[in-house]
Amino acid sequence: MNSMFNMKNTACDLCGTKNLESIYTTKFCIDNNKNLWQDVFFIICKKCGLIFENPRLSPQSLKSYYTEGSIGSKIYGSTNVTHGTESTGDLARKEQFNFIHSYLPKQGRMLDVGARDNAFIKYWDDLNYKIYALEPGPAFKTESTNVTLINEFYEDYTPNKLFDVICIRHVLEHTFSPFFFLDKAWNDLADNGLIFIEVPNVYIPSVTIVDFFIYYHTFNFSPVTLKSYLAKTGFKTLDFSANLPYCGMRIIAKKTPKNSQFLIKNDYKMAKKKVIEYKNRRKLLLDTINKKIKNVEGKKAAIFGAGEHSAQLIKSANIDLSKIDYFLDNDPNKQGEKFFGLPIHSPKIIQKGLLELILISSYDYQEEISDIIRKYDSTVEVVKFYEKVIAYNTYQDTTS
């Protein structure tokens, strides 16, 4: 098996115990055209309530996945409907900045771990800060003169000077060891330095076709376990919010002397309850989707989206691919290839009037895809799976 899929069994990363309980099982697609899947197991720690993948991708396997050209990118490709452009979730990044702004020193050095694009760091332009944007994936361009781009994994990065602020936004859940990650951040911060974190919240998991418990989210945090991690690694919480419009929570904390006597709260009962509730809600969603899929019968049909969402749709719903003619996708790197044995075409083919029905297989970009379809054909039947979409990557201010 390719090294990307090397898995390792571990004890709880937060409290160190091996008193673990299996709580959720899902699958990861290894090869879409051969329809090969690998089981992924999520465990809950009975001593602290941390939920994590076990066994999980090894550190080297995780790096392989997030490197351009990895098997992961070949299987799923880009998930952004606005392929090749900057992220569209500007409001989420603006609210992140506003959350921490009042706590910031007047000047200093800020490290943005997993920067991805300019959407967050642009809000720092008017501050007297030197910005270091670390992104191990494909490098992005910035016109800011006070930004240094670092194309490296944080675990391998050694700064030549301490930082005053470190921001870790939707990154910690992807790591092999959050403890190692946060302990390194403590060492990379100056005294009284600040750390800002935003991660998905297992108390309010998003219910979509793509499983909340997905293979690349190796850890799933609750407010209790996230705060416990910070306390264990020498941070004092200054502010916390789980009142976000999308599935997430954010926290800002200050570096303090480490205290080996702190107690980890046990969140086992509440975290397990939330997972059970999620299972029930997701079953209801899939039942609803299966009813909508019945509209495909006897019609010339296509699925818009040849990525993670469609792979999970095929795995989880009762969709018969023999009833589907082809996939549509905006990504030119996918067009001309095959996905689960079916050809992938540009959406421009819609304008030829060959289709009677299109299933939109995306949560984040459902409305954008709908607009693209209507641009080419206002009469084709469009099936949406979600009544309302509020996603981190596409969360926008619609009031202006």
mmCIF file of C-alpha atoms in Angstrom:
data_model
loop_
_atom_site.group_PDB
_atom_site.id
_atom_site.type_symbol
_atom_site.label_atom_id
_atom_site.label_comp_id
_atom_site.label_asym_id
_atom_site.label_seq_id
_atom_site.Cartn_x
_atom_site.Cartn_y
_atom_site.Cartn_z
ATOM 1 C CA MET A 1 0.000 0.000 0.000
ATOM 2 C CA ASN A 2 1.275 3.512 -0.787
ATOM 3 C CA SER A 3 3.062 5.265 2.090
ATOM 4 C CA MET A 4 0.284 7.845 2.152
ATOM 5 C CA PHE A 5 -1.899 5.242 3.818
ATOM 6 C CA ASN A 6 0.543 4.148 6.529
ATOM 7 C CA MET A 7 -1.443 4.093 9.753
ATOM 8 C CA LYS A 8 -0.311 4.180 13.387
ATOM 9 C CA ASN A 9 -2.091 3.185 16.593
ATOM 10 C CA THR A 10 -1.549 5.567 19.503
ATOM 11 C CA ALA A 11 -2.694 6.287 23.030
ATOM 12 C CA CYS A 12 -4.733 9.430 23.765
ATOM 13 C CA ASP A 13 -2.706 12.476 22.718
ATOM 14 C CA LEU A 14 -4.264 14.630 25.451
ATOM 15 C CA CYS A 15 -4.139 12.488 28.604
ATOM 16 C CA GLY A 16 -1.968 9.561 27.542
ATOM 17 C CA THR A 17 -4.396 6.798 28.486
ATOM 18 C CA LYS A 18 -5.199 3.693 26.430
ATOM 19 C CA ASN A 19 -8.702 3.458 27.927
ATOM 20 C CA LEU A 20 -10.369 4.004 24.574
ATOM 21 C CA GLU A 21 -13.731 3.180 23.004
ATOM 22 C CA SER A 22 -14.680 2.885 19.334
ATOM 23 C CA ILE A 23 -17.334 5.501 18.544
ATOM 24 C CA TYR A 24 -17.547 6.013 14.760
ATOM 25 C CA THR A 25 -16.484 4.243 11.567
ATOM 26 C CA THR A 26 -16.357 5.726 8.090
ATOM 27 C CA LYS A 27 -14.481 5.069 4.845
ATOM 28 C CA PHE A 28 -11.842 6.787 2.739
ATOM 29 C CA CYS A 29 -11.705 6.313 -1.037
ATOM 30 C CA ILE A 30 -8.292 4.988 -2.068
ATOM 31 C CA ASP A 31 -9.050 4.694 -5.789
ATOM 32 C CA ASN A 32 -12.275 6.148 -7.204
ATOM 33 C CA ASN A 33 -12.165 4.392 -10.555
ATOM 34 C CA LYS A 34 -11.617 0.988 -8.915
ATOM 35 C CA ASN A 35 -14.102 1.943 -6.168
ATOM 36 C CA LEU A 36 -11.617 0.926 -3.457
ATOM 37 C CA TRP A 37 -12.221 2.145 0.084
ATOM 38 C CA GLN A 38 -10.355 1.982 3.366
ATOM 39 C CA ASP A 39 -12.038 1.866 6.777
ATOM 40 C CA VAL A 40 -11.344 4.790 9.111
ATOM 41 C CA PHE A 41 -11.984 4.364 12.829
ATOM 42 C CA PHE A 42 -12.650 7.134 15.343
ATOM 43 C CA ILE A 43 -12.062 6.517 19.042
ATOM 44 C CA ILE A 44 -13.191 8.380 22.140
ATOM 45 C CA CYS A 45 -10.987 8.532 25.215
ATOM 46 C CA LYS A 46 -12.972 7.441 28.280
ATOM 47 C CA LYS A 47 -10.706 9.449 30.593
ATOM 48 C CA CYS A 48 -10.886 12.890 28.896
ATOM 49 C CA GLY A 49 -13.422 12.651 26.032
ATOM 50 C CA LEU A 50 -11.034 13.448 23.173
ATOM 51 C CA ILE A 51 -12.213 11.992 19.851
ATOM 52 C CA PHE A 52 -9.517 10.995 17.382
ATOM 53 C CA GLU A 53 -8.721 8.741 14.464
ATOM 54 C CA ASN A 54 -7.003 5.537 15.564
ATOM 55 C CA PRO A 55 -5.098 4.164 13.828
ATOM 56 C CA ARG A 56 -4.456 7.354 11.926
ATOM 57 C CA LEU A 57 -2.289 8.546 9.083
ATOM 58 C CA SER A 58 1.373 8.650 10.058
ATOM 59 C CA PRO A 59 3.139 12.047 10.148
ATOM 60 C CA GLN A 60 4.792 11.354 6.793
ATOM 61 C CA SER A 61 1.486 10.194 5.301
ATOM 62 C CA LEU A 62 -0.208 13.406 6.421
ATOM 63 C CA LYS A 63 2.550 15.436 4.785
ATOM 64 C CA SER A 64 2.141 13.436 1.598
ATOM 65 C CA TYR A 65 -1.579 14.172 1.533
ATOM 66 C CA TYR A 66 -1.093 17.935 1.870
ATOM 67 C CA THR A 67 1.654 18.122 -0.749
ATOM 68 C CA GLU A 68 0.751 19.049 -4.311
ATOM 69 C CA GLY A 69 0.679 15.924 -6.453
ATOM 70 C CA SER A 70 -0.179 13.611 -3.559
ATOM 71 C CA ILE A 71 -2.565 10.707 -4.040
ATOM 72 C CA GLY A 72 -5.190 12.668 -2.127
ATOM 73 C CA SER A 73 -5.127 15.517 -4.612
ATOM 74 C CA LYS A 74 -5.186 13.096 -7.554
ATOM 75 C CA ILE A 75 -8.241 11.298 -6.181
ATOM 76 C CA TYR A 76 -10.253 14.357 -5.264
ATOM 77 C CA GLY A 77 -8.496 17.357 -6.778
ATOM 78 C CA SER A 78 -9.507 20.900 -5.885
ATOM 79 C CA THR A 79 -12.766 21.282 -3.982
ATOM 80 C CA ASN A 80 -13.104 24.979 -4.728
ATOM 81 C CA VAL A 81 -15.716 25.825 -7.352
ATOM 82 C CA THR A 82 -13.862 29.067 -8.033
ATOM 83 C CA HIS A 83 -10.846 27.053 -9.127
ATOM 84 C CA GLY A 84 -7.588 28.984 -9.087
ATOM 85 C CA THR A 85 -8.948 31.988 -7.207
ATOM 86 C CA GLU A 86 -8.645 33.224 -3.656
ATOM 87 C CA SER A 87 -10.937 31.755 -1.004
ATOM 88 C CA THR A 88 -14.390 33.325 -0.900
ATOM 89 C CA GLY A 89 -15.007 33.068 2.857
ATOM 90 C CA ASP A 90 -13.839 36.610 3.570
ATOM 91 C CA LEU A 91 -16.355 37.327 6.323
ATOM 92 C CA ALA A 92 -15.177 34.378 8.404
ATOM 93 C CA ARG A 93 -11.580 35.655 8.199
ATOM 94 C CA LYS A 94 -12.666 39.179 9.041
ATOM 95 C CA GLU A 95 -14.530 37.951 12.129
ATOM 96 C CA GLN A 96 -11.478 35.946 13.187
ATOM 97 C CA PHE A 97 -9.374 39.098 13.019
ATOM 98 C CA ASN A 98 -11.963 41.162 14.891
ATOM 99 C CA PHE A 99 -12.099 38.519 17.630
ATOM 100 C CA ILE A 100 -8.405 38.843 18.434
ATOM 101 C CA HIS A 101 -7.807 42.487 17.493
ATOM 102 C CA SER A 102 -8.426 44.014 20.929
ATOM 103 C CA TYR A 103 -5.921 41.623 22.543
ATOM 104 C CA LEU A 104 -3.064 42.386 20.144
ATOM 105 C CA PRO A 105 0.047 44.296 21.197
ATOM 106 C CA LYS A 106 0.527 47.503 19.210
ATOM 107 C CA GLN A 107 3.323 45.957 17.193
ATOM 108 C CA GLY A 108 5.094 42.672 16.753
ATOM 109 C CA ARG A 109 5.560 39.519 14.712
ATOM 110 C CA MET A 110 2.668 37.254 13.712
ATOM 111 C CA LEU A 111 2.876 33.730 12.327
ATOM 112 C CA ASP A 112 -0.175 32.464 10.420
ATOM 113 C CA VAL A 113 0.043 28.663 10.329
ATOM 114 C CA GLY A 114 -1.743 27.224 7.312
ATOM 115 C CA ALA A 115 -2.248 30.649 5.758
ATOM 116 C CA ARG A 116 -3.663 29.198 2.499
ATOM 117 C CA ASP A 117 -4.312 32.623 0.900
ATOM 118 C CA ASN A 118 -4.540 36.360 1.515
ATOM 119 C CA ALA A 119 -8.051 36.278 2.984
ATOM 120 C CA PHE A 120 -6.923 36.554 6.631
ATOM 121 C CA ILE A 121 -3.554 38.297 6.502
ATOM 122 C CA LYS A 122 -4.914 41.221 4.454
ATOM 123 C CA TYR A 123 -6.673 42.502 7.580
ATOM 124 C CA TRP A 124 -3.269 43.032 9.210
ATOM 125 C CA ASP A 125 -2.073 45.499 6.545
ATOM 126 C CA ASP A 126 -2.749 48.602 8.644
ATOM 127 C CA LEU A 127 -1.059 47.215 11.762
ATOM 128 C CA ASN A 128 2.588 47.578 12.697
ATOM 129 C CA TYR A 129 3.196 43.859 12.337
ATOM 130 C CA LYS A 130 5.638 41.740 10.396
ATOM 131 C CA ILE A 131 3.598 38.826 9.031
ATOM 132 C CA TYR A 132 4.905 35.322 8.368
ATOM 133 C CA ALA A 133 2.461 33.233 6.324
ATOM 134 C CA LEU A 134 3.251 29.525 6.548
ATOM 135 C CA GLU A 135 1.594 27.256 3.980
ATOM 136 C CA PRO A 136 2.936 23.778 3.118
ATOM 137 C CA GLY A 137 0.652 23.414 0.083
ATOM 138 C CA PRO A 138 0.872 25.330 -3.191
ATOM 139 C CA ALA A 139 2.332 28.784 -2.563
ATOM 140 C CA PHE A 140 0.097 31.803 -3.043
ATOM 141 C CA LYS A 141 1.062 35.300 -4.122
ATOM 142 C CA THR A 142 0.756 38.416 -2.011
ATOM 143 C CA GLU A 143 1.352 42.059 -2.822
ATOM 144 C CA SER A 144 1.902 42.996 0.842
ATOM 145 C CA THR A 145 5.460 44.157 1.522
ATOM 146 C CA ASN A 146 5.331 43.132 5.190
ATOM 147 C CA VAL A 147 4.492 39.470 4.494
ATOM 148 C CA THR A 148 7.060 36.690 4.314
ATOM 149 C CA LEU A 149 5.815 33.460 2.721
ATOM 150 C CA ILE A 150 7.073 30.181 4.196
ATOM 151 C CA ASN A 151 6.421 27.025 2.142
ATOM 152 C CA GLU A 152 6.976 24.476 4.899
ATOM 153 C CA PHE A 153 5.200 22.295 7.445
ATOM 154 C CA TYR A 154 5.035 23.911 10.859
ATOM 155 C CA GLU A 155 6.418 20.772 12.511
ATOM 156 C CA ASP A 156 9.623 21.227 10.442
ATOM 157 C CA TYR A 157 9.870 25.005 10.736
ATOM 158 C CA THR A 158 12.448 26.644 13.010
ATOM 159 C CA PRO A 159 11.996 30.424 13.387
ATOM 160 C CA ASN A 160 15.079 32.599 13.874
ATOM 161 C CA LYS A 161 13.179 34.832 16.289
ATOM 162 C CA LEU A 162 10.211 34.399 18.642
ATOM 163 C CA PHE A 163 6.704 35.513 17.651
ATOM 164 C CA ASP A 164 4.267 37.732 19.535
ATOM 165 C CA VAL A 165 1.181 36.093 17.973
ATOM 166 C CA ILE A 166 0.619 32.684 16.387
ATOM 167 C CA CYS A 167 -2.644 31.997 14.546
ATOM 168 C CA ILE A 168 -3.708 28.396 13.867
ATOM 169 C CA ARG A 169 -6.953 28.422 11.882
ATOM 170 C CA HIS A 170 -8.546 25.119 10.868
ATOM 171 C CA VAL A 171 -5.199 23.351 11.036
ATOM 172 C CA LEU A 172 -4.996 21.695 14.466
ATOM 173 C CA GLU A 173 -7.628 19.073 13.554
ATOM 174 C CA HIS A 174 -5.380 17.909 10.683
ATOM 175 C CA THR A 175 -2.260 17.177 12.744
ATOM 176 C CA PHE A 176 -0.761 13.920 13.981
ATOM 177 C CA SER A 177 -0.302 15.321 17.495
ATOM 178 C CA PRO A 178 -2.036 18.521 18.682
ATOM 179 C CA PHE A 179 0.052 18.326 21.849
ATOM 180 C CA PHE A 180 3.302 18.479 19.862
ATOM 181 C CA PHE A 181 1.871 21.277 17.705
ATOM 182 C CA LEU A 182 0.802 23.443 20.666
ATOM 183 C CA ASP A 183 3.922 22.691 22.678
ATOM 184 C CA LYS A 184 5.984 23.884 19.715
ATOM 185 C CA ALA A 185 3.841 27.028 19.487
ATOM 186 C CA TRP A 186 4.516 27.704 23.209
ATOM 187 C CA ASN A 187 8.261 27.466 22.523
ATOM 188 C CA ASP A 188 8.004 29.694 19.428
ATOM 189 C CA LEU A 189 6.180 32.480 21.315
ATOM 190 C CA ALA A 190 7.705 35.291 23.324
ATOM 191 C CA ASP A 191 6.728 35.622 26.996
ATOM 192 C CA ASN A 192 3.023 36.565 27.266
ATOM 193 C CA GLY A 193 2.667 35.836 23.546
ATOM 194 C CA LEU A 194 -0.786 35.101 22.157
ATOM 195 C CA ILE A 195 -2.160 32.059 20.369
ATOM 196 C CA PHE A 196 -5.372 32.136 18.331
ATOM 197 C CA ILE A 197 -7.059 28.887 17.311
ATOM 198 C CA GLU A 198 -10.186 28.073 15.333
ATOM 199 C CA VAL A 199 -11.319 24.472 14.804
ATOM 200 C CA PRO A 200 -14.550 22.567 14.092
ATOM 201 C CA ASN A 201 -16.670 21.967 17.205
ATOM 202 C CA VAL A 202 -17.758 18.383 17.828
ATOM 203 C CA TYR A 203 -20.679 19.686 19.934
ATOM 204 C CA ILE A 204 -22.273 21.192 16.799
ATOM 205 C CA PRO A 205 -21.019 19.039 13.900
ATOM 206 C CA SER A 206 -22.101 20.016 10.408
ATOM 207 C CA VAL A 207 -24.426 17.412 8.887
ATOM 208 C CA THR A 208 -23.696 17.011 5.174
ATOM 209 C CA ILE A 209 -23.020 14.183 2.755
ATOM 210 C CA VAL A 210 -19.332 14.583 3.515
ATOM 211 C CA ASP A 211 -18.944 12.971 6.911
ATOM 212 C CA PHE A 212 -18.009 15.330 9.757
ATOM 213 C CA PHE A 213 -15.745 12.535 10.944
ATOM 214 C CA ILE A 214 -13.563 12.565 7.861
ATOM 215 C CA TYR A 215 -10.202 10.840 7.480
ATOM 216 C CA TYR A 216 -8.132 14.033 7.224
ATOM 217 C CA HIS A 217 -9.615 15.412 10.473
ATOM 218 C CA THR A 218 -7.471 13.249 12.679
ATOM 219 C CA PHE A 219 -8.738 15.004 15.836
ATOM 220 C CA ASN A 220 -12.187 16.281 16.778
ATOM 221 C CA PHE A 221 -12.312 18.778 19.639
ATOM 222 C CA SER A 222 -14.998 19.868 22.058
ATOM 223 C CA PRO A 223 -14.752 23.143 23.983
ATOM 224 C CA VAL A 224 -13.597 21.108 26.997
ATOM 225 C CA THR A 225 -10.835 19.162 25.255
ATOM 226 C CA LEU A 226 -9.565 22.216 23.348
ATOM 227 C CA LYS A 227 -9.220 24.212 26.575
ATOM 228 C CA SER A 228 -7.563 21.230 28.259
ATOM 229 C CA TYR A 229 -4.967 21.068 25.490
ATOM 230 C CA LEU A 230 -4.145 24.740 25.946
ATOM 231 C CA ALA A 231 -3.885 24.427 29.728
ATOM 232 C CA LYS A 232 -1.635 21.380 29.411
ATOM 233 C CA THR A 233 0.734 23.147 27.018
ATOM 234 C CA GLY A 234 1.056 26.305 29.143
ATOM 235 C CA PHE A 235 -1.649 28.676 27.905
ATOM 236 C CA LYS A 236 -4.275 30.672 29.795
ATOM 237 C CA THR A 237 -7.564 31.189 27.957
ATOM 238 C CA LEU A 238 -8.464 34.873 27.480
ATOM 239 C CA ASP A 239 -11.570 34.570 25.316
ATOM 240 C CA PHE A 240 -13.638 31.807 23.749
ATOM 241 C CA SER A 241 -16.600 31.648 21.382
ATOM 242 C CA ALA A 242 -18.619 28.743 20.011
ATOM 243 C CA ASN A 243 -21.332 31.078 18.755
ATOM 244 C CA LEU A 244 -20.274 30.932 15.106
ATOM 245 C CA PRO A 245 -22.659 30.778 12.140
ATOM 246 C CA TYR A 246 -20.802 27.740 10.798
ATOM 247 C CA CYS A 247 -19.533 24.652 12.621
ATOM 248 C CA GLY A 248 -16.593 26.007 14.566
ATOM 249 C CA MET A 249 -15.212 27.534 17.737
ATOM 250 C CA ARG A 250 -12.423 30.002 18.318
ATOM 251 C CA ILE A 251 -10.196 30.758 21.267
ATOM 252 C CA ILE A 252 -7.411 33.154 22.175
ATOM 253 C CA ALA A 253 -4.950 32.353 24.940
ATOM 254 C CA LYS A 254 -1.777 33.751 26.471
ATOM 255 C CA LYS A 255 1.525 31.990 27.054
ATOM 256 C CA THR A 256 2.157 31.444 30.766
ATOM 257 C CA PRO A 257 4.625 29.382 32.824
ATOM 258 C CA LYS A 258 3.752 25.700 32.473
ATOM 259 C CA ASN A 259 1.845 24.050 35.323
ATOM 260 C CA SER A 260 2.278 20.296 35.632
ATOM 261 C CA GLN A 261 -0.431 20.123 38.316
ATOM 262 C CA PHE A 262 -3.414 21.083 36.158
ATOM 263 C CA LEU A 263 -6.353 18.674 35.971
ATOM 264 C CA ILE A 264 -7.891 17.523 32.678
ATOM 265 C CA LYS A 265 -11.689 17.598 32.767
ATOM 266 C CA ASN A 266 -13.474 14.489 31.521
ATOM 267 C CA ASP A 267 -15.809 15.269 28.609
ATOM 268 C CA TYR A 268 -16.521 11.631 27.724
ATOM 269 C CA LYS A 269 -20.274 11.587 28.428
ATOM 270 C CA MET A 270 -21.130 14.848 26.647
ATOM 271 C CA ALA A 271 -18.870 14.211 23.649
ATOM 272 C CA LYS A 272 -20.284 10.713 23.183
ATOM 273 C CA LYS A 273 -23.834 12.074 23.410
ATOM 274 C CA LYS A 274 -23.094 14.595 20.650
ATOM 275 C CA VAL A 275 -21.709 11.875 18.363
ATOM 276 C CA ILE A 276 -24.838 9.753 18.835
ATOM 277 C CA GLU A 277 -27.028 12.771 18.029
ATOM 278 C CA TYR A 278 -24.946 13.411 14.914
ATOM 279 C CA LYS A 279 -25.399 9.822 13.705
ATOM 280 C CA ASN A 280 -29.186 10.196 13.969
ATOM 281 C CA ARG A 281 -29.247 13.558 12.191
ATOM 282 C CA ARG A 282 -27.040 12.299 9.367
ATOM 283 C CA LYS A 283 -29.311 9.291 8.843
ATOM 284 C CA LEU A 284 -32.268 11.657 8.421
ATOM 285 C CA LEU A 285 -30.298 13.701 5.867
ATOM 286 C CA LEU A 286 -29.385 10.619 3.848
ATOM 287 C CA ASP A 287 -33.007 9.453 3.873
ATOM 288 C CA THR A 288 -34.049 12.834 2.442
ATOM 289 C CA ILE A 289 -31.303 12.731 -0.193
ATOM 290 C CA ASN A 290 -32.270 9.237 -1.285
ATOM 291 C CA LYS A 291 -35.794 10.476 -1.961
ATOM 292 C CA LYS A 292 -34.434 13.304 -4.128
ATOM 293 C CA ILE A 293 -32.181 10.952 -6.060
ATOM 294 C CA LYS A 294 -35.219 9.018 -7.275
ATOM 295 C CA ASN A 295 -35.851 11.942 -9.666
ATOM 296 C CA VAL A 296 -32.970 10.634 -11.792
ATOM 297 C CA GLU A 297 -34.971 7.666 -13.068
ATOM 298 C CA GLY A 298 -35.472 7.788 -16.837
ATOM 299 C CA LYS A 299 -33.736 11.142 -17.327
ATOM 300 C CA LYS A 300 -30.525 12.234 -19.007
ATOM 301 C CA ALA A 301 -28.612 13.200 -15.872
ATOM 302 C CA ALA A 302 -25.218 14.421 -14.641
ATOM 303 C CA ILE A 303 -23.595 15.128 -11.282
ATOM 304 C CA PHE A 304 -21.898 18.518 -10.863
ATOM 305 C CA GLY A 305 -18.806 18.015 -8.708
ATOM 306 C CA ALA A 306 -16.140 15.334 -9.118
ATOM 307 C CA GLY A 307 -14.629 15.465 -5.656
ATOM 308 C CA GLU A 308 -14.937 14.463 -2.015
ATOM 309 C CA HIS A 309 -18.639 15.269 -1.792
ATOM 310 C CA SER A 310 -19.499 13.053 -4.768
ATOM 311 C CA ALA A 311 -17.327 10.211 -3.480
ATOM 312 C CA GLN A 312 -19.194 10.344 -0.174
ATOM 313 C CA LEU A 313 -22.512 10.634 -2.039
ATOM 314 C CA ILE A 314 -21.757 7.436 -3.931
ATOM 315 C CA LYS A 315 -20.709 5.640 -0.739
ATOM 316 C CA SER A 316 -23.527 6.828 1.525
ATOM 317 C CA ALA A 317 -26.581 7.258 -0.723
ATOM 318 C CA ASN A 318 -28.433 4.824 -2.932
ATOM 319 C CA ILE A 319 -27.236 6.358 -6.165
ATOM 320 C CA ASP A 320 -27.031 4.122 -9.228
ATOM 321 C CA LEU A 321 -24.166 5.410 -11.384
ATOM 322 C CA SER A 322 -25.515 3.484 -14.371
ATOM 323 C CA LYS A 323 -28.283 6.126 -14.416
ATOM 324 C CA ILE A 324 -25.713 8.969 -14.601
ATOM 325 C CA ASP A 325 -24.185 10.007 -17.929
ATOM 326 C CA TYR A 326 -21.160 11.934 -16.658
ATOM 327 C CA PHE A 327 -19.752 14.320 -14.057
ATOM 328 C CA LEU A 328 -19.319 18.073 -14.475
ATOM 329 C CA ASP A 329 -16.551 20.070 -12.805
ATOM 330 C CA ASN A 330 -15.008 23.525 -13.073
ATOM 331 C CA ASP A 331 -11.485 22.250 -12.449
ATOM 332 C CA PRO A 332 -9.693 22.035 -15.826
ATOM 333 C CA ASN A 333 -7.267 19.526 -14.286
ATOM 334 C CA LYS A 334 -10.154 17.065 -13.863
ATOM 335 C CA GLN A 335 -11.859 17.615 -17.210
ATOM 336 C CA GLY A 336 -11.155 14.741 -19.593
ATOM 337 C CA GLU A 337 -10.388 12.380 -16.720
ATOM 338 C CA LYS A 338 -12.724 9.789 -15.204
ATOM 339 C CA PHE A 339 -14.344 9.706 -11.769
ATOM 340 C CA PHE A 340 -15.781 6.397 -10.579
ATOM 341 C CA GLY A 341 -15.578 5.251 -14.194
ATOM 342 C CA LEU A 342 -17.561 8.163 -15.670
ATOM 343 C CA PRO A 343 -16.093 10.981 -17.794
ATOM 344 C CA ILE A 344 -15.678 14.482 -16.336
ATOM 345 C CA HIS A 345 -16.741 17.366 -18.569
ATOM 346 C CA SER A 346 -16.603 21.132 -18.387
ATOM 347 C CA PRO A 347 -19.928 22.730 -17.367
ATOM 348 C CA LYS A 348 -19.901 24.438 -20.758
ATOM 349 C CA ILE A 349 -21.411 21.250 -22.135
ATOM 350 C CA ILE A 350 -24.665 22.184 -20.348
ATOM 351 C CA GLN A 351 -25.423 24.840 -22.960
ATOM 352 C CA LYS A 352 -25.825 22.170 -25.636
ATOM 353 C CA GLY A 353 -29.118 21.144 -24.039
ATOM 354 C CA LEU A 354 -28.124 17.493 -23.685
ATOM 355 C CA LEU A 355 -29.183 17.143 -20.046
ATOM 356 C CA GLU A 356 -32.574 16.937 -18.373
ATOM 357 C CA LEU A 357 -31.378 16.857 -14.749
ATOM 358 C CA ILE A 358 -28.258 17.867 -12.790
ATOM 359 C CA LEU A 359 -27.511 16.831 -9.212
ATOM 360 C CA ILE A 360 -25.418 19.451 -7.393
ATOM 361 C CA SER A 361 -22.917 17.490 -5.329
ATOM 362 C CA SER A 362 -21.463 20.170 -3.068
ATOM 363 C CA TYR A 363 -22.308 21.756 0.262
ATOM 364 C CA ASP A 364 -19.990 24.741 0.401
ATOM 365 C CA TYR A 365 -20.557 25.801 -3.214
ATOM 366 C CA GLN A 366 -24.118 24.651 -3.832
ATOM 367 C CA GLU A 367 -25.473 28.115 -4.674
ATOM 368 C CA GLU A 368 -22.485 29.121 -6.806
ATOM 369 C CA ILE A 369 -22.847 25.925 -8.835
ATOM 370 C CA SER A 370 -26.571 26.550 -9.246
ATOM 371 C CA ASP A 371 -25.780 29.978 -10.692
ATOM 372 C CA ILE A 372 -23.282 28.438 -13.122
ATOM 373 C CA ILE A 373 -25.850 25.907 -14.334
ATOM 374 C CA ARG A 374 -28.516 28.585 -14.819
ATOM 375 C CA LYS A 375 -26.052 30.669 -16.800
ATOM 376 C CA TYR A 376 -25.838 27.890 -19.369
ATOM 377 C CA ASP A 377 -29.388 26.482 -19.211
ATOM 378 C CA SER A 378 -32.314 28.004 -17.327
ATOM 379 C CA THR A 379 -34.620 25.063 -18.092
ATOM 380 C CA VAL A 380 -32.664 22.006 -16.937
ATOM 381 C CA GLU A 381 -33.948 20.462 -13.688
ATOM 382 C CA VAL A 382 -31.548 21.136 -10.805
ATOM 383 C CA VAL A 383 -31.514 19.032 -7.630
ATOM 384 C CA LYS A 384 -30.063 20.627 -4.490
ATOM 385 C CA PHE A 385 -29.438 18.545 -1.386
ATOM 386 C CA TYR A 386 -29.381 21.363 1.204
ATOM 387 C CA GLU A 387 -31.989 23.940 2.162
ATOM 388 C CA LYS A 388 -29.460 26.280 3.759
ATOM 389 C CA VAL A 389 -25.689 26.536 3.423
ATOM 390 C CA ILE A 390 -23.427 28.264 5.945
ATOM 391 C CA ALA A 391 -19.874 27.068 5.380
ATOM 392 C CA TYR A 392 -16.517 28.376 6.547
ATOM 393 C CA ASN A 393 -15.086 28.549 3.016
ATOM 394 C CA THR A 394 -18.029 30.427 1.489
ATOM 395 C CA TYR A 395 -19.430 32.376 4.450
ATOM 396 C CA GLN A 396 -20.167 35.847 3.095
ATOM 397 C CA ASP A 397 -21.628 39.154 4.243
ATOM 398 C CA THR A 398 -24.859 39.383 2.244
ATOM 399 C CA THR A 399 -26.133 42.542 3.960
ATOM 400 C CA SER A 400 -24.165 45.020 1.880
#
